[in-house]
Amino acid sequence: MSSDSESDAPFNVSETLIPFRDIKPVDNSSVSFDGILDNPLVLKEDLKDGCGGQLWPAGMVLAKYLLRRHHSDFSGKTIVELGAGGGLVGLAVARGCTVGPSPIYITDQQPMLPLMETNIELNDLSSTVAAAVLDWGAPLPDCIPAHPAIILAADCVYFEPAFPLLITTLKDLLGPESVCYFCFKRRRRADLRFIKMAKKAFDIEEVHDDPDVDIYRRENLFLYAIRSKSCKRDSRERD
């Protein structure tokens, strides 16, 4: 039988199963992505409520890629970030890409909500970005747009028991015209299980149009575009 502390852990799985990561002190970081942002983001980092409370490599890679390659592509599109932690990727897109009129939804579990809201306020982006609670595997909250055009996910592959829950949420979100930009750092052999699961459920293509791809792949960082299999099927039918 699980103890009370275990039953309160994310996904009702003991926190002892989560790989240990060094705890950084609470601090604010300024991030410009090597000068791409003229007005850098200010992000509070705080790990007291979960490992998503600090900046991780895949988030930096994904945000920089989107700012370089998709800075003018997202106008008029609905955007949802999964496992946002402090909201790095969604906030970077809001600051450096052409977006709107719909808000960008940055989402995570309830313990991350105050940090997401703090970072929205620190960057004066409350008119562009909204924070929401979204638990993987659970029904989508009413505020989240059905089948958003763009889904963002960085550093979401680190906790193996959550893999099927993440797959379920991606199935719920991905519509025929949706694309998920998904970046992760492979830390363990088990992380490859997620990609194998995802390839069975979705159409997955590795992103190659990033000038930094060879650099971060040497650090076991990978960036993918994930689409519904029905998207490819519908395309063949139109042809």
Coordinates of N, CA and C in Angstrom, one line a residue:
M1 N 0.8 -1.2 0.0 CA 0.0 0.0 0.0 C 0.9 1.2 0.0
S2 N 0.5 2.2 -0.8 CA 1.3 3.4 -0.9 C 1.1 4.3 0.3
S3 N 2.2 5.0 0.7 CA 2.0 6.0 1.8 C 1.3 7.2 1.3
D4 N 0.9 8.1 2.2 CA 0.2 9.3 1.8 C 1.1 10.2 0.9
S5 N 2.4 10.3 1.2 CA 3.3 11.1 0.4 C 3.4 10.5 -1.0
E6 N 3.4 9.2 -1.2 CA 3.4 8.6 -2.5 C 2.2 8.9 -3.3
S7 N 1.0 8.8 -2.6 CA -0.3 9.0 -3.3 C -0.4 10.4 -3.8
D8 N 0.3 11.4 -3.2 CA 0.2 12.7 -3.7 C 1.2 13.0 -4.8
A9 N 2.1 12.1 -5.1 CA 3.1 12.3 -6.1 C 2.5 12.4 -7.5
P10 N 3.2 13.1 -8.4 CA 2.6 13.1 -9.8 C 2.3 11.7 -10.3
F11 N 1.1 11.6 -11.0 CA 0.7 10.3 -11.6 C 0.5 9.2 -10.6
N12 N 0.4 9.6 -9.3 CA 0.3 8.6 -8.2 C 1.4 7.5 -8.2
V13 N 2.6 7.9 -8.6 CA 3.8 7.1 -8.6 C 4.8 7.7 -7.6
S14 N 5.4 6.8 -6.8 CA 6.4 7.3 -5.8 C 7.4 8.2 -6.4
E15 N 7.7 9.4 -5.8 CA 8.7 10.3 -6.3 C 10.1 9.6 -6.3
T16 N 10.3 8.5 -5.5 CA 11.6 7.9 -5.5 C 11.9 7.3 -6.9
L17 N 10.9 7.1 -7.7 CA 11.2 6.6 -9.1 C 11.7 7.6 -10.0
I18 N 11.6 8.9 -9.6 CA 12.0 10.0 -10.5 C 13.5 10.2 -10.4
P19 N 14.3 10.2 -11.4 CA 15.8 10.4 -11.3 C 16.1 11.6 -10.5
F20 N 17.1 11.5 -9.6 CA 17.5 12.6 -8.8 C 18.2 13.7 -9.7
R21 N 17.9 14.9 -9.4 CA 18.6 16.0 -10.1 C 18.9 17.1 -9.0
D22 N 20.1 17.6 -9.2 CA 20.6 18.6 -8.2 C 19.6 19.8 -8.2
I23 N 19.4 20.2 -6.9 CA 18.4 21.3 -6.7 C 19.2 22.7 -6.8
K24 N 18.8 23.5 -7.7 CA 19.4 24.9 -7.8 C 18.7 25.8 -6.9
P25 N 19.3 26.8 -6.3 CA 18.6 27.8 -5.5 C 17.7 28.6 -6.4
V26 N 16.7 29.2 -5.7 CA 15.7 30.1 -6.5 C 16.5 31.2 -7.0
D27 N 16.2 31.5 -8.3 CA 16.9 32.6 -9.0 C 16.2 33.0 -10.2
N28 N 16.4 34.2 -10.7 CA 15.9 34.7 -12.0 C 17.0 34.6 -13.0
S29 N 16.7 34.1 -14.2 CA 17.6 34.0 -15.3 C 17.2 34.9 -16.5
S30 N 18.1 35.5 -17.1 CA 17.8 36.3 -18.3 C 18.2 35.5 -19.6
V31 N 17.3 35.3 -20.5 CA 17.6 34.4 -21.6 C 17.3 35.2 -22.9
S32 N 18.3 35.3 -23.8 CA 18.1 35.9 -25.1 C 18.3 35.0 -26.3
F33 N 18.6 33.7 -26.0 CA 18.9 32.8 -27.0 C 20.0 33.3 -28.0
D34 N 21.1 33.6 -27.4 CA 22.3 34.1 -28.2 C 21.9 35.3 -29.0
G35 N 21.1 36.2 -28.3 CA 20.9 37.5 -29.0 C 19.7 37.5 -29.9
I36 N 19.0 36.4 -30.1 CA 17.9 36.4 -31.0 C 16.8 37.3 -30.5
L37 N 16.6 37.3 -29.2 CA 15.6 38.1 -28.6 C 16.2 39.5 -28.2
D38 N 15.8 40.6 -28.8 CA 16.3 41.9 -28.4 C 15.9 42.2 -27.0
N39 N 14.7 41.7 -26.6 CA 14.2 41.9 -25.2 C 14.3 40.6 -24.5
P40 N 15.3 40.2 -23.8 CA 15.4 38.9 -23.2 C 14.3 38.6 -22.3
L41 N 14.0 37.3 -22.2 CA 13.1 36.8 -21.2 C 13.7 36.8 -19.8
V42 N 12.9 37.1 -18.8 CA 13.3 36.9 -17.4 C 12.5 35.8 -16.8
L43 N 13.2 34.7 -16.4 CA 12.5 33.5 -15.9 C 12.9 33.2 -14.5
K44 N 11.9 33.1 -13.7 CA 12.2 32.6 -12.3 C 12.4 31.1 -12.4
E45 N 13.5 30.6 -11.7 CA 13.7 29.2 -11.6 C 13.6 28.8 -10.2
D46 N 12.7 27.8 -9.9 CA 12.4 27.3 -8.6 C 12.0 25.9 -8.6
L47 N 12.8 25.0 -8.0 CA 12.6 23.5 -8.1 C 11.8 23.0 -6.9
K48 N 11.3 23.9 -6.0 CA 10.7 23.3 -4.8 C 9.4 22.5 -5.1
D49 N 8.7 22.8 -6.2 CA 7.5 22.1 -6.6 C 7.6 21.2 -7.7
G50 N 8.9 20.9 -8.2 CA 9.1 19.9 -9.2 C 10.2 20.3 -10.1
C51 N 10.7 19.2 -10.9 CA 11.9 19.4 -11.7 C 11.7 20.3 -12.9
G52 N 10.4 20.6 -13.2 CA 10.1 21.5 -14.3 C 10.4 23.0 -14.0
G53 N 10.8 23.3 -12.7 CA 11.0 24.6 -12.3 C 12.3 25.2 -12.6
Q54 N 13.1 24.6 -13.4 CA 14.4 25.2 -13.9 C 14.5 25.0 -15.4
L55 N 15.5 25.7 -16.0 CA 15.7 25.6 -17.5 C 16.4 24.3 -17.8
W56 N 15.9 23.6 -18.8 CA 16.6 22.3 -19.2 C 17.0 22.4 -20.7
P57 N 18.0 21.6 -21.1 CA 18.5 21.8 -22.4 C 17.5 21.7 -23.6
A58 N 16.6 20.8 -23.5 CA 15.7 20.6 -24.7 C 14.8 21.8 -24.9
G59 N 14.4 22.5 -23.8 CA 13.6 23.7 -23.9 C 14.4 24.8 -24.6
M60 N 15.7 24.9 -24.3 CA 16.5 25.9 -24.9 C 16.6 25.6 -26.4
V61 N 16.9 24.4 -26.8 CA 17.0 24.0 -28.2 C 15.7 24.2 -28.9
L62 N 14.6 23.8 -28.4 CA 13.3 24.0 -29.1 C 13.0 25.4 -29.3
A63 N 13.1 26.2 -28.2 CA 12.8 27.6 -28.3 C 13.6 28.3 -29.3
K64 N 14.9 28.1 -29.3 CA 15.8 28.7 -30.3 C 15.5 28.3 -31.7
Y65 N 15.1 27.1 -31.9 CA 14.7 26.6 -33.3 C 13.5 27.3 -33.7
L66 N 12.5 27.4 -32.9 CA 11.2 28.1 -33.3 C 11.4 29.6 -33.6
L67 N 12.3 30.2 -32.8 CA 12.5 31.6 -33.0 C 13.3 31.9 -34.4
R68 N 14.1 30.9 -34.7 CA 14.9 31.0 -36.0 C 14.0 30.7 -37.2
R69 N 13.3 29.6 -37.1 CA 12.7 29.0 -38.3 C 11.2 29.2 -38.4
H70 N 10.5 29.6 -37.3 CA 9.1 29.8 -37.4 C 8.6 31.1 -36.8
H71 N 9.5 32.1 -36.8 CA 9.1 33.4 -36.2 C 8.0 34.1 -36.8
S72 N 7.7 33.8 -38.1 CA 6.5 34.4 -38.8 C 5.5 33.4 -39.2
D73 N 5.5 32.2 -38.7 CA 4.6 31.1 -39.2 C 3.4 30.9 -38.3
F74 N 3.3 31.5 -37.1 CA 2.3 31.1 -36.1 C 1.2 32.1 -36.0
S75 N 1.2 33.1 -36.8 CA 0.1 34.1 -36.7 C -1.3 33.4 -37.0
G76 N -2.3 33.7 -36.2 CA -3.6 33.1 -36.3 C -3.7 31.7 -35.9
K77 N -2.7 31.1 -35.4 CA -2.7 29.7 -35.0 C -2.8 29.5 -33.5
T78 N -3.6 28.4 -33.1 CA -3.7 28.1 -31.7 C -2.5 27.3 -31.3
I79 N -1.9 27.6 -30.1 CA -0.7 27.0 -29.6 C -0.8 26.6 -28.2
V80 N -0.4 25.3 -27.9 CA -0.4 24.8 -26.6 C 0.9 24.2 -26.3
E81 N 1.5 24.5 -25.1 CA 2.7 23.9 -24.6 C 2.4 22.9 -23.5
L82 N 3.0 21.7 -23.7 CA 2.8 20.6 -22.7 C 4.1 20.6 -21.8
G83 N 3.8 20.2 -20.5 CA 5.0 20.1 -19.6 C 5.8 21.3 -19.6
A84 N 5.2 22.5 -19.5 CA 5.9 23.7 -19.7 C 6.8 24.1 -18.6
G85 N 6.7 23.5 -17.4 CA 7.5 23.9 -16.2 C 7.3 25.4 -16.0
G86 N 8.4 26.2 -16.1 CA 8.2 27.7 -15.9 C 7.8 28.4 -17.2
G87 N 7.6 27.7 -18.3 CA 7.0 28.3 -19.5 C 8.0 28.8 -20.5
L88 N 9.2 28.3 -20.4 CA 10.3 28.8 -21.3 C 9.9 28.9 -22.8
V89 N 9.5 27.8 -23.3 CA 9.3 27.7 -24.8 C 8.1 28.6 -25.2
G90 N 7.0 28.4 -24.5 CA 5.8 29.2 -24.9 C 6.0 30.7 -24.7
L91 N 6.7 31.1 -23.7 CA 7.0 32.5 -23.5 C 8.0 33.0 -24.6
A92 N 9.0 32.2 -25.0 CA 9.9 32.6 -26.0 C 9.1 32.8 -27.3
V93 N 8.2 31.9 -27.7 CA 7.4 32.1 -28.9 C 6.6 33.4 -28.8
A94 N 6.0 33.6 -27.6 CA 5.2 34.8 -27.4 C 6.0 36.1 -27.6
R95 N 7.2 36.1 -27.1 CA 8.1 37.2 -27.2 C 8.7 37.4 -28.6
G96 N 9.1 36.4 -29.3 CA 9.9 36.5 -30.5 C 9.2 36.1 -31.8
C97 N 8.0 35.5 -31.7 CA 7.3 35.1 -32.9 C 6.0 36.0 -33.1
T98 N 5.6 36.0 -34.4 CA 4.3 36.6 -34.7 C 3.2 35.7 -34.3
V99 N 2.4 36.0 -33.3 CA 1.3 35.1 -32.8 C 0.0 35.9 -32.6
G100 N -1.0 35.2 -32.2 CA -2.3 35.8 -31.9 C -3.2 35.6 -33.1
P101 N -4.5 36.0 -32.8 CA -5.0 36.6 -31.6 C -5.3 35.7 -30.5
S102 N -5.3 34.4 -30.7 CA -5.6 33.5 -29.6 C -4.3 33.4 -28.7
P103 N -4.6 33.3 -27.3 CA -3.4 33.2 -26.4 C -2.7 31.9 -26.6
I104 N -1.4 31.9 -26.3 CA -0.6 30.7 -26.2 C -0.9 30.1 -24.8
Y105 N -1.3 28.8 -24.7 CA -1.5 28.2 -23.5 C -0.3 27.4 -23.0
I106 N 0.3 27.8 -21.9 CA 1.4 27.0 -21.3 C 0.8 26.2 -20.2
T107 N 1.1 24.9 -20.2 CA 0.4 23.9 -19.3 C 1.3 23.0 -18.6
D108 N 0.9 22.6 -17.4 CA 1.7 21.7 -16.6 C 0.8 21.2 -15.5
Q109 N 1.3 20.5 -14.5 CA 0.5 20.1 -13.3 C 0.3 21.2 -12.4
Q110 N -0.6 21.1 -11.5 CA -1.0 22.1 -10.5 C 0.2 22.7 -9.8
P111 N 1.2 22.0 -9.3 CA 2.3 22.6 -8.6 C 3.1 23.6 -9.4
M112 N 3.1 23.5 -10.7 CA 3.8 24.4 -11.6 C 3.0 25.7 -11.9
L113 N 1.7 25.7 -11.6 CA 0.9 26.8 -12.1 C 1.4 28.2 -11.5
P114 N 1.7 28.3 -10.2 CA 2.2 29.6 -9.7 C 3.4 30.1 -10.4
L115 N 4.4 29.1 -10.7 CA 5.6 29.5 -11.4 C 5.3 30.0 -12.8
M116 N 4.4 29.3 -13.5 CA 4.1 29.8 -14.9 C 3.5 31.1 -14.8
E117 N 2.6 31.4 -13.9 CA 1.9 32.7 -13.8 C 2.9 33.8 -13.4
T118 N 3.8 33.4 -12.5 CA 4.9 34.4 -12.2 C 5.7 34.8 -13.4
N119 N 6.1 33.8 -14.2 CA 6.9 34.2 -15.4 C 6.2 34.9 -16.5
I120 N 4.9 34.7 -16.6 CA 4.1 35.5 -17.5 C 4.1 36.9 -17.1
E121 N 3.9 37.1 -15.8 CA 3.9 38.5 -15.2 C 5.2 39.2 -15.3
L122 N 6.3 38.4 -15.0 CA 7.6 39.0 -15.1 C 8.0 39.5 -16.5
N123 N 7.4 38.9 -17.5 CA 7.7 39.3 -18.9 C 6.5 40.1 -19.5
D124 N 5.6 40.5 -18.7 CA 4.5 41.4 -19.2 C 3.8 40.8 -20.4
L125 N 3.5 39.4 -20.3 CA 2.9 38.7 -21.5 C 1.5 38.2 -21.2
S126 N 0.8 38.8 -20.2 CA -0.5 38.3 -19.8 C -1.5 38.5 -20.9
S127 N -1.3 39.4 -21.8 CA -2.2 39.6 -22.9 C -2.0 38.5 -24.0
T128 N -0.9 37.8 -24.0 CA -0.5 36.9 -25.0 C -0.5 35.4 -24.6
V129 N -0.2 35.2 -23.3 CA 0.0 33.9 -22.8 C -0.9 33.6 -21.6
A130 N -1.5 32.4 -21.5 CA -2.3 32.0 -20.4 C -1.8 30.7 -19.9
A131 N -1.7 30.6 -18.5 CA -1.3 29.3 -17.9 C -2.5 28.5 -17.5
A132 N -2.3 27.2 -17.6 CA -3.4 26.3 -17.3 C -2.9 24.9 -16.8
V133 N -3.7 24.3 -16.0 CA -3.3 22.9 -15.5 C -3.8 21.9 -16.5
L134 N -2.9 21.0 -16.9 CA -3.2 19.9 -17.8 C -2.4 18.7 -17.4
D135 N -3.1 17.7 -16.9 CA -2.5 16.5 -16.4 C -2.6 15.5 -17.5
W136 N -1.4 15.0 -17.9 CA -1.3 14.0 -19.0 C -2.2 12.8 -18.7
G137 N -2.9 12.3 -19.7 CA -3.8 11.2 -19.5 C -5.2 11.5 -19.0
A138 N -5.4 12.7 -18.5 CA -6.7 13.1 -18.0 C -7.4 13.8 -19.1
P139 N -8.8 14.0 -19.0 CA -9.5 14.7 -20.0 C -8.9 16.2 -20.1
L140 N -8.9 16.7 -21.3 CA -8.4 18.0 -21.5 C -9.3 19.1 -20.9
P141 N -8.7 20.1 -20.2 CA -9.5 21.1 -19.6 C -10.3 21.9 -20.7
D142 N -11.4 22.5 -20.3 CA -12.3 23.2 -21.3 C -11.6 24.4 -22.0
C143 N -10.6 25.0 -21.3 CA -10.0 26.2 -21.8 C -9.0 25.9 -23.0
I144 N -8.6 24.6 -23.1 CA -7.6 24.2 -24.1 C -8.3 24.1 -25.4
P145 N -7.8 24.7 -26.5 CA -8.5 24.6 -27.8 C -8.4 23.2 -28.3
A146 N -9.5 22.8 -28.9 CA -9.5 21.4 -29.5 C -8.6 21.4 -30.7
H147 N -7.8 20.4 -30.8 CA -6.8 20.2 -31.9 C -6.1 21.4 -32.2
P148 N -5.3 22.0 -31.3 CA -4.5 23.2 -31.6 C -3.6 23.0 -32.8
A149 N -3.3 24.0 -33.5 CA -2.5 23.9 -34.7 C -1.1 23.6 -34.4
I150 N -0.6 24.1 -33.2 CA 0.8 23.9 -32.8 C 0.9 23.4 -31.4
I151 N 1.6 22.3 -31.2 CA 1.8 21.8 -29.8 C 3.3 21.8 -29.6
L152 N 3.7 22.3 -28.4 CA 5.1 22.4 -28.1 C 5.4 21.5 -26.9
A153 N 6.5 20.7 -26.9 CA 6.8 19.9 -25.8 C 8.3 19.7 -25.8
A154 N 8.9 20.1 -24.6 CA 10.4 20.0 -24.4 C 10.7 19.3 -23.1
D155 N 11.6 18.4 -23.1 CA 12.0 17.8 -21.9 C 10.9 17.1 -21.2
C156 N 10.0 16.5 -21.9 CA 8.9 15.7 -21.4 C 9.2 14.3 -21.2
V157 N 10.3 13.8 -21.7 CA 10.7 12.4 -21.6 C 11.8 12.2 -20.5
Y158 N 11.3 11.9 -19.3 CA 12.3 11.7 -18.2 C 11.7 10.8 -17.2
F159 N 10.4 10.5 -17.3 CA 9.7 9.7 -16.2 C 8.9 8.6 -16.9
E160 N 9.5 7.4 -16.9 CA 9.0 6.3 -17.7 C 7.5 6.0 -17.5
P161 N 7.0 5.9 -16.2 CA 5.6 5.6 -16.0 C 4.7 6.6 -16.6
A162 N 5.1 7.8 -16.9 CA 4.3 8.8 -17.6 C 4.2 8.7 -19.1
F163 N 5.0 7.8 -19.7 CA 5.1 7.8 -21.2 C 3.7 7.5 -21.7
P164 N 2.9 6.5 -21.3 CA 1.6 6.2 -21.9 C 0.6 7.4 -21.7
L165 N 0.8 8.1 -20.6 CA -0.1 9.2 -20.3 C 0.2 10.3 -21.3
L166 N 1.4 10.6 -21.6 CA 1.8 11.6 -22.6 C 1.3 11.2 -24.0
I167 N 1.4 9.9 -24.3 CA 0.9 9.5 -25.6 C -0.6 9.7 -25.7
T168 N -1.3 9.4 -24.6 CA -2.8 9.7 -24.6 C -3.1 11.1 -24.8
T169 N -2.4 12.0 -24.2 CA -2.7 13.5 -24.3 C -2.3 13.9 -25.7
L170 N -1.2 13.4 -26.3 CA -0.9 13.8 -27.7 C -2.0 13.3 -28.6
K171 N -2.5 12.1 -28.4 CA -3.6 11.7 -29.2 C -4.8 12.6 -29.1
D172 N -5.1 13.0 -27.9 CA -6.3 13.9 -27.7 C -6.1 15.3 -28.4
L173 N -4.8 15.8 -28.4 CA -4.6 17.1 -29.0 C -4.4 17.1 -30.5
L174 N -3.7 16.1 -31.0 CA -3.3 16.2 -32.4 C -4.5 16.0 -33.3
G175 N -4.8 17.0 -34.1 CA -5.8 16.9 -35.1 C -5.2 16.7 -36.5
P176 N -6.0 16.7 -37.5 CA -5.5 16.4 -38.9 C -4.5 17.5 -39.4
E177 N -4.7 18.7 -38.8 CA -3.8 19.8 -39.3 C -2.8 20.2 -38.2
S178 N -2.7 19.5 -37.1 CA -1.8 19.8 -36.0 C -0.4 19.3 -36.2
V179 N 0.6 20.0 -35.6 CA 1.9 19.5 -35.6 C 2.5 19.8 -34.2
C180 N 3.2 18.8 -33.6 CA 3.8 18.9 -32.3 C 5.3 19.0 -32.5
Y181 N 5.9 20.1 -32.1 CA 7.4 20.2 -32.1 C 7.9 19.7 -30.7
F182 N 8.6 18.6 -30.8 CA 8.9 17.8 -29.6 C 10.4 17.6 -29.5
C183 N 11.0 18.1 -28.4 CA 12.5 18.0 -28.2 C 12.7 17.3 -26.9
F184 N 13.7 16.4 -26.9 CA 14.0 15.7 -25.6 C 15.5 15.3 -25.6
K185 N 16.0 15.2 -24.4 CA 17.4 14.7 -24.2 C 17.4 13.3 -23.8
R186 N 18.0 12.4 -24.6 CA 18.1 11.0 -24.2 C 19.1 10.8 -23.1
R187 N 18.6 10.4 -21.9 CA 19.5 10.2 -20.7 C 19.6 8.8 -20.4
R188 N 18.6 8.0 -20.7 CA 18.7 6.5 -20.4 C 18.2 5.8 -21.6
R189 N 18.5 4.5 -21.6 CA 18.0 3.6 -22.7 C 16.5 3.6 -22.7
A190 N 15.9 3.7 -21.5 CA 14.4 3.6 -21.4 C 13.8 4.7 -22.2
D191 N 14.5 5.9 -22.4 CA 13.9 7.0 -23.1 C 13.5 6.6 -24.5
L192 N 14.3 5.7 -25.1 CA 14.0 5.3 -26.5 C 12.6 4.5 -26.6
R193 N 12.2 4.0 -25.4 CA 10.9 3.3 -25.4 C 9.8 4.3 -25.8
F194 N 9.9 5.6 -25.3 CA 8.9 6.5 -25.6 C 8.8 6.8 -27.1
I195 N 10.0 6.9 -27.8 CA 10.0 7.2 -29.2 C 9.4 6.0 -30.0
K196 N 9.7 4.8 -29.5 CA 9.1 3.6 -30.2 C 7.6 3.6 -30.0
M197 N 7.1 3.9 -28.8 CA 5.7 4.0 -28.6 C 5.1 5.1 -29.5
A198 N 5.7 6.3 -29.6 CA 5.2 7.4 -30.4 C 5.2 7.0 -31.9
K199 N 6.2 6.3 -32.3 CA 6.2 6.0 -33.8 C 5.1 5.0 -34.1
K200 N 4.6 4.2 -33.2 CA 3.4 3.4 -33.4 C 2.2 4.2 -33.5
A201 N 2.1 5.2 -32.7 CA 0.9 6.0 -32.6 C 0.8 7.2 -33.6
F202 N 1.9 7.7 -34.0 CA 2.0 9.0 -34.8 C 2.9 8.9 -36.0
D203 N 2.8 9.9 -36.8 CA 3.8 10.1 -37.9 C 4.9 11.0 -37.3
I204 N 6.1 10.5 -37.3 CA 7.2 11.3 -36.7 C 8.4 11.5 -37.7
E205 N 8.8 12.7 -37.7 CA 10.0 13.1 -38.6 C 11.0 13.9 -37.8
E206 N 12.2 13.5 -37.9 CA 13.2 14.3 -37.2 C 13.4 15.6 -37.9
V207 N 13.6 16.7 -37.2 CA 13.8 18.0 -37.8 C 15.3 18.2 -38.2
H208 N 15.5 18.6 -39.5 CA 16.8 18.7 -40.0 C 17.2 20.1 -40.4
D209 N 16.2 21.0 -40.4 CA 16.5 22.4 -40.9 C 16.9 23.3 -39.8
D210 N 17.5 22.8 -38.7 CA 18.1 23.6 -37.7 C 19.6 23.7 -37.8
P211 N 20.2 24.9 -37.9 CA 21.6 24.9 -38.1 C 22.4 24.4 -37.0
D212 N 21.8 24.2 -35.8 CA 22.5 23.7 -34.7 C 22.3 22.2 -34.5
V213 N 21.7 21.5 -35.4 CA 21.3 20.1 -35.2 C 22.5 19.2 -34.9
D214 N 23.6 19.4 -35.6 CA 24.7 18.5 -35.4 C 25.4 18.8 -34.1
I215 N 25.3 20.0 -33.6 CA 25.9 20.3 -32.3 C 25.1 19.7 -31.1
Y216 N 23.7 19.8 -31.1 CA 23.0 19.3 -30.0 C 22.8 17.8 -30.1
R217 N 22.8 17.2 -31.3 CA 22.7 15.8 -31.3 C 23.9 15.1 -30.7
R218 N 25.1 15.8 -30.7 CA 26.2 15.2 -30.0 C 26.0 15.2 -28.5
E219 N 25.0 16.0 -28.0 CA 24.6 16.0 -26.6 C 23.4 15.1 -26.3
N220 N 23.1 14.3 -27.3 CA 21.9 13.4 -27.2 C 20.6 14.1 -27.1
L221 N 20.5 15.3 -27.8 CA 19.3 16.0 -27.9 C 18.7 15.8 -29.3
F222 N 17.4 15.6 -29.3 CA 16.7 15.3 -30.6 C 15.4 16.1 -30.7
L223 N 15.2 16.6 -31.9 CA 14.0 17.4 -32.2 C 13.2 16.8 -33.3
Y224 N 11.9 16.6 -33.0 CA 11.0 15.9 -33.9 C 9.8 16.8 -34.2
A225 N 9.2 16.5 -35.4 CA 7.8 17.0 -35.7 C 6.9 15.8 -35.7
I226 N 5.9 15.9 -34.9 CA 5.0 14.8 -34.7 C 3.6 15.2 -35.2
R227 N 3.0 14.3 -36.0 CA 1.7 14.5 -36.6 C 0.8 13.3 -36.4
S228 N -0.5 13.5 -36.5 CA -1.4 12.4 -36.5 C -1.2 11.5 -37.7
K229 N -1.3 10.2 -37.6 CA -1.2 9.4 -38.8 C -2.3 9.7 -39.8
S230 N -3.5 10.2 -39.3 CA -4.6 10.5 -40.2 C -4.2 11.7 -41.1
C231 N -3.2 12.5 -40.6 CA -2.8 13.6 -41.5 C -2.1 13.1 -42.7
K232 N -1.2 12.2 -42.6 CA -0.6 11.6 -43.8 C -1.6 10.9 -44.7
R233 N -2.5 10.1 -44.0 CA -3.5 9.4 -44.8 C -4.4 10.4 -45.6
D234 N -4.9 11.5 -44.9 CA -5.7 12.4 -45.6 C -5.0 13.1 -46.8
S235 N -3.6 13.3 -46.6 CA -2.9 13.9 -47.7 C -2.8 13.0 -48.9
R236 N -2.6 11.7 -48.7 CA -2.6 10.7 -49.8 C -3.9 10.7 -50.5
E237 N -5.0 10.8 -49.7 CA -6.3 10.7 -50.3 C -6.6 11.9 -51.2
R238 N -6.1 13.1 -50.8 CA -6.3 14.3 -51.6 C -5.5 14.2 -52.9
D239 N -4.3 13.6 -52.8 CA -3.5 13.4 -54.0 C -4.1 12.5 -55.0

